[in-house]
Amino acid sequence: MPREAARVRDIPTLIERARAGEARAVARLISLVEDGAPELPEVAAALAPYAGSAQVVGLTGAPGVGKSTTTNELVRALRAAGRRVGVLAVDPSSPFTGGAILGDRIRMQEHTGDPGVYIRSMSSRGQLGGLAAATPQAVRILEGAGCDVVLVETVGVGQAEVEIASLADTTLVLVAPGMGDAIQAVKAGILEIADVFVINKADRPGVDNTYRDIQGMLALGERGPGEWRPQVVRAVAVRNEGIDDVVAAIEKHRAWMTDSGQLTVRREKRAAVEVEAIALGTLRARMGSLREGTPLSALAGRVAAGELDPYAAAEELLKTL
Ligand code: GDP
C-alpha cells in the first residue's frame, strides 16, 4: 500500500506517462479525479496547457436505445480517420459501479488492443459536485493524453445525465422508433440539449413517425436566424449503417460552433461548472464540520439557542473564511 501511494503521488511522472499514451497512467489519473484526491490541483496545473485540444461529444438517451453500439461504431469510424479517441461512460445514478459498466460492454472489446483508443467508465466516489464536476476533469486528462475526440456516454436518463451530456461541445440524443422516446425526451429536457438527434434502430417499424415527431417538436421551438437547427439522422448502429451520417452531422455542428463563437461559450460554461464545484468544495472544507471548535459549530450552537438567526450566522461564517 505505501508503495502504491508513493507511485500515485509522483504526479509529474504519471503525467509524462499519460502523455506518452500509457493507458495505466491515464487510468490512475482518472481514479484521482473520481476520488477527489489531494493531488488534483497539481494534475490540473500540469494539464492546463492542453485544454481545448479535444473535441468533446456527449451521447445520451434511454437504456437500450443503442448508445454503446453507436459509441463503438463511432470509435471505429474515428479510428479509421486516424483520430485518437477517448470514451468516458458515466453513470450518475449508481456512483459505485466503477469499472462494472464496461464489464457488460463486450462490443467495446474489439477496441481494447488499440493504443489509439482509451475506454473508461467513471463513478464519483469522493468528488464533491458529483460527476457533473468530475467529467470535465476527466476530459482534461484524456485531452492531455492526446485524444483528438472524447465521447462522453451517459448511461441513464435522469437530469444528471442531461447535465453531463450538455457539457459536451456537441450533444447527441439517441432515440429509437416505437419506444415513445421522442415524448420521453421532451420530459427529460433532452430536446433542449440535442445538437443532433440520432434515430437508431431505423431497421424497426415506425421510423418515419419518430422522424416526423422530432421534426414537429423542432418546428415548435423558437429559433433565431443563425441559430443551430438540430440535425436528425437515421442509423442502424448494429449494422454500422448511418454512422458516417452521424459523423458528418457532428462535424457540421462542430464547424457551426467554431464559426458562431458558440464553442467558446460552451467551453466556458463547462469550465464554470468545474470551477464552481471546486470552489464550493473548498468553501465547505474551510467552514468546517459540526465538530467542536469549528466556526460552523460555534455559530450553529448560537442559532440553535435562539441567540442568532441563521442568515446572520451565515454572514458571519462567510466573514471567517
Ligand atoms: P444502450 O443501453 O443504449 O447502450 O444500448 P445498446 O447499445 O447496449 O443496445 C441495446 C440492444 O439494442 C442491443 O441488443 C443491441 O444489439 C441492439 N441494437 C443496437 N443498435 C441497433 C439497431 O440499430 N437495430 C436493432 N435492431 N438493434 C440494435
Coordinates of C-alpha atoms and ligand atoms in Angstrom, one line a residue:
M1 CA 0.0 0.0 0.0
P2 CA 2.7 2.6 0.9
R3 CA 4.5 1.8 -2.4
E4 CA 1.3 2.2 -4.3
A5 CA 0.6 5.6 -2.6
A6 CA 4.2 6.8 -3.4
R7 CA 3.7 5.9 -7.1
V8 CA 0.4 7.8 -7.2
R9 CA 1.9 10.9 -5.7
D10 CA 4.6 11.1 -8.3
I11 CA 2.4 13.3 -10.5
P12 CA 5.0 14.6 -13.0
T13 CA 5.9 11.0 -13.9
L14 CA 2.3 10.0 -14.1
I15 CA 1.5 12.9 -16.5
E16 CA 4.5 12.1 -18.6
R17 CA 3.5 8.5 -19.0
A18 CA -0.1 9.5 -19.7
R19 CA 1.2 12.0 -22.4
A20 CA 3.1 9.1 -23.9
G21 CA -0.2 7.3 -24.2
E22 CA 0.2 4.8 -21.4
A23 CA -3.3 3.6 -20.6
R24 CA -2.4 2.6 -17.0
A25 CA -1.2 6.1 -16.2
V26 CA -4.4 7.6 -17.7
A27 CA -6.5 5.2 -15.6
R28 CA -4.7 6.2 -12.5
L29 CA -5.2 9.9 -13.2
I30 CA -8.9 9.4 -13.7
S31 CA -9.1 7.5 -10.5
L32 CA -7.6 10.5 -8.7
V33 CA -10.5 12.6 -10.2
E34 CA -13.1 10.0 -9.0
D35 CA -11.6 10.0 -5.5
G36 CA -11.3 13.8 -5.2
A37 CA -7.6 13.2 -4.4
P38 CA -5.4 15.9 -2.8
E39 CA -3.1 15.7 -5.8
L40 CA -5.7 17.0 -8.2
P41 CA -4.5 20.7 -8.2
E42 CA -1.1 19.5 -9.3
V43 CA -2.6 17.3 -12.0
A44 CA -4.8 20.2 -13.2
A45 CA -1.9 22.6 -13.3
A46 CA 0.2 20.2 -15.4
L47 CA -2.7 19.6 -17.8
A48 CA -3.9 23.2 -18.3
P49 CA -1.8 23.9 -21.4
Y50 CA -3.6 21.1 -23.3
A51 CA -7.1 22.4 -22.6
G52 CA -9.4 22.6 -25.5
S53 CA -7.4 20.3 -27.8
A54 CA -10.0 17.5 -27.9
Q55 CA -13.5 17.6 -29.5
V56 CA -16.0 16.5 -26.8
V57 CA -19.1 14.7 -27.9
G58 CA -21.8 13.7 -25.5
L59 CA -24.2 10.8 -26.1
T60 CA -27.4 10.3 -24.1
G61 CA -30.7 8.5 -24.5
A62 CA -32.8 5.8 -22.8
P63 CA -31.2 2.5 -21.8
G64 CA -31.4 0.0 -24.7
V65 CA -31.6 2.7 -27.4
G66 CA -28.2 1.7 -28.7
K67 CA -25.7 4.1 -27.1
S68 CA -22.9 1.7 -26.6
T69 CA -23.4 0.1 -30.0
T70 CA -23.3 3.6 -31.6
T71 CA -20.3 4.6 -29.5
N72 CA -18.5 1.5 -30.6
E73 CA -19.2 2.3 -34.3
L74 CA -18.2 5.9 -33.8
V75 CA -14.9 4.8 -32.3
R76 CA -14.4 2.6 -35.3
A77 CA -15.2 5.4 -37.8
L78 CA -13.0 7.9 -36.0
R79 CA -10.1 5.4 -35.8
A80 CA -10.4 4.8 -39.5
A81 CA -10.0 8.5 -39.9
G82 CA -6.8 8.3 -37.9
R83 CA -8.1 10.1 -34.8
R84 CA -7.2 9.1 -31.2
V85 CA -10.4 8.5 -29.2
G86 CA -11.3 8.5 -25.6
V87 CA -14.6 7.1 -24.3
L88 CA -16.0 8.0 -20.9
A89 CA -19.0 6.1 -19.8
V90 CA -20.6 7.9 -16.9
D91 CA -23.4 6.6 -14.7
P92 CA -24.5 9.3 -12.2
S93 CA -27.4 7.2 -10.8
S94 CA -25.1 4.4 -9.5
P95 CA -22.0 6.0 -8.1
F96 CA -20.3 2.8 -7.0
T97 CA -20.3 0.8 -10.2
G98 CA -16.7 1.8 -11.0
G99 CA -15.5 -0.4 -13.9
A100 CA -18.5 -2.7 -13.8
I101 CA -20.4 -0.9 -16.5
L102 CA -17.9 -1.8 -19.1
G103 CA -18.0 -5.4 -18.0
D104 CA -21.2 -5.7 -19.9
R105 CA -19.9 -3.8 -22.9
I106 CA -18.5 -6.7 -24.8
R107 CA -18.8 -4.9 -28.1
M108 CA -16.3 -2.4 -26.9
Q109 CA -13.7 -5.2 -26.6
E110 CA -12.8 -5.0 -30.2
H111 CA -11.0 -1.8 -29.4
T112 CA -9.2 -3.0 -26.3
G113 CA -5.9 -3.8 -28.1
D114 CA -5.8 -0.5 -29.9
P115 CA -3.4 2.0 -28.3
G116 CA -5.3 4.8 -30.1
V117 CA -8.5 4.2 -28.0
Y118 CA -8.9 4.8 -24.3
I119 CA -12.2 3.5 -22.8
R120 CA -13.2 4.1 -19.2
S121 CA -16.3 4.1 -17.1
M122 CA -16.5 6.6 -14.3
S123 CA -18.2 7.0 -11.0
S124 CA -17.8 9.7 -8.4
R125 CA -16.6 8.1 -5.2
G126 CA -15.3 11.2 -3.4
Q127 CA -15.8 14.0 -5.8
L128 CA -17.8 16.9 -4.4
G129 CA -20.2 18.1 -7.0
G130 CA -20.5 14.6 -8.4
L131 CA -20.0 13.5 -11.9
A132 CA -21.0 16.9 -13.4
A133 CA -17.9 18.3 -11.8
A134 CA -15.7 15.2 -12.3
T135 CA -16.5 14.7 -16.0
P136 CA -14.8 17.9 -17.3
Q137 CA -11.7 17.0 -15.2
A138 CA -11.6 13.5 -16.7
V139 CA -12.0 15.1 -20.2
R140 CA -8.9 17.2 -19.5
I141 CA -6.9 14.1 -18.7
L142 CA -7.9 12.4 -21.9
E143 CA -7.1 15.6 -23.8
G144 CA -3.7 15.7 -22.1
A145 CA -3.2 12.1 -23.1
G146 CA -3.6 13.1 -26.7
C147 CA -7.2 12.2 -27.5
D148 CA -8.5 14.1 -30.5
V149 CA -12.1 13.2 -29.7
V150 CA -13.6 12.3 -26.3
L151 CA -17.0 10.6 -26.4
V152 CA -18.9 11.0 -23.1
E153 CA -21.6 8.4 -22.9
T154 CA -24.2 8.7 -20.1
V155 CA -25.8 5.5 -19.1
G156 CA -29.1 6.6 -17.5
V157 CA -31.9 9.1 -18.4
G158 CA -32.2 11.5 -15.5
Q159 CA -31.5 15.2 -15.1
A160 CA -27.9 14.5 -14.2
E161 CA -27.3 12.7 -17.4
V162 CA -28.8 15.6 -19.3
E163 CA -26.5 18.0 -17.5
I164 CA -23.4 15.9 -18.2
A165 CA -24.2 15.4 -21.8
S166 CA -24.8 19.1 -22.3
L167 CA -21.3 19.8 -21.1
A168 CA -20.0 18.5 -24.4
D169 CA -19.1 20.6 -27.5
T170 CA -21.7 18.5 -29.4
T171 CA -24.6 16.6 -27.8
L172 CA -26.1 13.6 -29.5
V173 CA -29.5 12.4 -28.3
L174 CA -30.4 8.9 -29.3
V175 CA -34.0 7.8 -29.8
A176 CA -35.5 4.6 -31.2
P177 CA -38.7 4.1 -33.1
G178 CA -41.7 2.9 -31.2
M179 CA -40.3 3.4 -27.7
G180 CA -42.1 6.7 -27.1
D181 CA -38.6 8.1 -26.8
A182 CA -39.4 11.3 -28.5
I183 CA -42.0 12.1 -25.9
Q184 CA -39.7 10.9 -23.1
A185 CA -37.0 13.2 -24.5
V186 CA -39.2 16.2 -24.1
K187 CA -40.0 15.3 -20.5
A188 CA -36.3 14.9 -19.5
G189 CA -35.4 18.2 -21.1
I190 CA -33.4 16.4 -23.7
L191 CA -34.9 18.3 -26.6
E192 CA -33.2 21.5 -25.5
I193 CA -29.8 19.9 -25.3
A194 CA -29.8 17.9 -28.5
D195 CA -27.5 19.2 -31.3
V196 CA -28.0 16.0 -33.2
F197 CA -30.8 13.5 -32.9
V198 CA -29.9 10.0 -33.9
I199 CA -32.9 7.8 -34.7
N200 CA -31.2 4.5 -34.1
K201 CA -32.8 1.1 -34.8
A202 CA -34.0 2.6 -38.1
D203 CA -34.5 -1.1 -39.2
R204 CA -37.5 -1.1 -36.9
P205 CA -41.1 -0.1 -37.9
G206 CA -42.2 3.4 -37.0
V207 CA -39.0 5.3 -38.1
D208 CA -41.0 7.8 -40.2
N209 CA -43.3 8.6 -37.3
T210 CA -40.4 9.2 -35.0
Y211 CA -38.8 11.4 -37.6
R212 CA -42.0 13.4 -38.0
D213 CA -42.4 13.7 -34.3
I214 CA -39.0 15.1 -33.8
Q215 CA -39.2 17.5 -36.8
G216 CA -42.6 18.6 -35.4
M217 CA -41.2 19.4 -32.0
L218 CA -38.2 21.2 -33.5
A219 CA -40.6 23.3 -35.6
L220 CA -42.3 24.4 -32.4
G221 CA -39.1 25.7 -30.8
E222 CA -38.3 29.3 -31.4
R223 CA -35.0 29.7 -33.2
G224 CA -33.5 33.0 -34.3
P225 CA -31.6 33.4 -37.6
G226 CA -28.1 32.0 -37.4
E227 CA -29.1 29.6 -34.6
W228 CA -28.3 25.9 -34.9
R229 CA -31.2 23.7 -36.1
P230 CA -30.6 20.3 -34.6
Q231 CA -29.9 17.6 -37.3
V232 CA -31.9 14.4 -37.4
V233 CA -30.0 11.4 -38.6
R234 CA -31.2 7.8 -39.0
A235 CA -28.9 4.9 -38.1
V236 CA -28.8 1.2 -37.7
A237 CA -25.8 1.0 -35.4
V238 CA -25.9 -2.7 -35.1
R239 CA -25.2 -2.9 -38.9
N240 CA -22.9 0.1 -39.0
E241 CA -25.4 1.9 -41.2
G242 CA -25.8 5.7 -41.0
I243 CA -22.7 6.1 -38.8
D244 CA -21.0 8.2 -41.5
D245 CA -24.0 10.5 -41.4
V246 CA -23.7 10.8 -37.6
V247 CA -20.0 11.7 -38.0
A248 CA -20.9 14.2 -40.7
A249 CA -23.6 15.8 -38.5
I250 CA -21.1 16.0 -35.6
E251 CA -18.6 17.7 -38.0
K252 CA -21.2 20.1 -39.3
H253 CA -22.2 21.1 -35.8
R254 CA -18.5 21.5 -34.9
A255 CA -18.0 23.8 -37.8
W256 CA -21.0 25.9 -36.8
M257 CA -19.9 26.0 -33.2
T258 CA -16.5 27.3 -34.2
D259 CA -17.8 29.9 -36.7
S260 CA -20.5 31.2 -34.5
G261 CA -18.3 31.5 -31.4
Q262 CA -20.6 29.1 -29.5
L263 CA -17.7 26.7 -29.0
T264 CA -16.0 29.2 -26.7
V265 CA -19.3 29.9 -24.9
R266 CA -20.0 26.2 -24.3
R267 CA -16.5 25.6 -23.1
E268 CA -16.6 28.5 -20.7
K269 CA -19.8 27.0 -19.3
R270 CA -18.1 23.7 -18.9
A271 CA -15.2 25.4 -17.1
A272 CA -17.6 27.4 -14.9
V273 CA -19.2 24.2 -13.7
E274 CA -15.8 22.9 -12.9
V275 CA -14.6 26.0 -11.1
E276 CA -17.8 26.4 -9.2
A277 CA -17.7 22.8 -7.9
I278 CA -14.1 23.1 -6.8
A279 CA -14.7 26.4 -5.1
L280 CA -17.8 25.1 -3.3
G281 CA -15.8 22.0 -2.2
T282 CA -13.1 24.2 -0.8
L283 CA -15.5 26.5 0.9
R284 CA -17.2 23.6 2.6
A285 CA -13.9 22.2 3.8
R286 CA -12.9 25.6 5.2
M287 CA -16.2 26.1 7.0
G288 CA -15.5 23.0 9.0
S289 CA -17.9 20.4 10.2
L290 CA -20.1 20.2 13.3
R291 CA -17.1 19.0 15.2
E292 CA -16.3 21.1 18.2
G293 CA -14.2 24.2 17.7
T294 CA -15.0 25.0 14.1
P295 CA -16.6 28.3 13.3
L296 CA -19.6 26.4 12.0
S297 CA -20.2 24.5 15.2
A298 CA -19.9 27.7 17.3
L299 CA -22.4 29.6 15.1
A300 CA -24.8 26.6 15.0
G301 CA -24.9 26.5 18.8
R302 CA -26.0 30.1 18.9
V303 CA -28.6 29.6 16.2
A304 CA -30.0 26.6 18.0
A305 CA -30.2 28.5 21.2
G306 CA -32.1 31.3 19.6
E307 CA -29.3 33.9 20.1
L308 CA -28.7 34.4 16.4
D309 CA -30.8 34.0 13.2
P310 CA -29.4 31.6 10.5
Y311 CA -28.9 34.3 7.9
A312 CA -26.8 36.5 10.3
A313 CA -24.9 33.3 11.2
A314 CA -24.3 32.5 7.6
E315 CA -22.9 36.1 7.0
E316 CA -20.6 35.7 10.0
L317 CA -19.5 32.3 8.8
L318 CA -18.6 33.8 5.4
K319 CA -16.6 36.5 7.0
T320 CA -14.4 34.0 8.8
L321 CA -13.3 32.4 5.6
Ligands
GDP1 P1 -27.6 1.2 -24.7 O1 -28.2 0.6 -23.5 O2 -28.3 2.5 -25.1 O3 -26.1 1.4 -24.6 O4 -27.9 0.2 -25.9 P2 -27.0 -1.0 -26.5 O5 -26.0 -0.4 -27.4 O6 -26.5 -1.8 -25.4 O7 -28.1 -1.7 -27.4 C1 -29.2 -2.4 -26.8 C2 -29.6 -3.5 -27.8 O8 -30.1 -3.0 -29.0 C3 -28.5 -4.5 -28.1 O9 -29.1 -5.8 -28.1 C4 -28.1 -4.1 -29.5 O10 -27.6 -5.1 -30.2 C5 -29.4 -3.6 -30.1 N1 -29.2 -2.6 -31.1 C6 -28.4 -1.6 -31.1 N2 -28.5 -0.9 -32.3 C7 -29.5 -1.5 -33.0 C8 -30.1 -1.2 -34.3 O11 -29.7 -0.3 -35.0 N3 -31.1 -2.0 -34.7 C9 -31.5 -3.1 -33.9 N4 -32.5 -3.8 -34.4 N5 -31.0 -3.3 -32.7 C10 -29.9 -2.6 -32.3

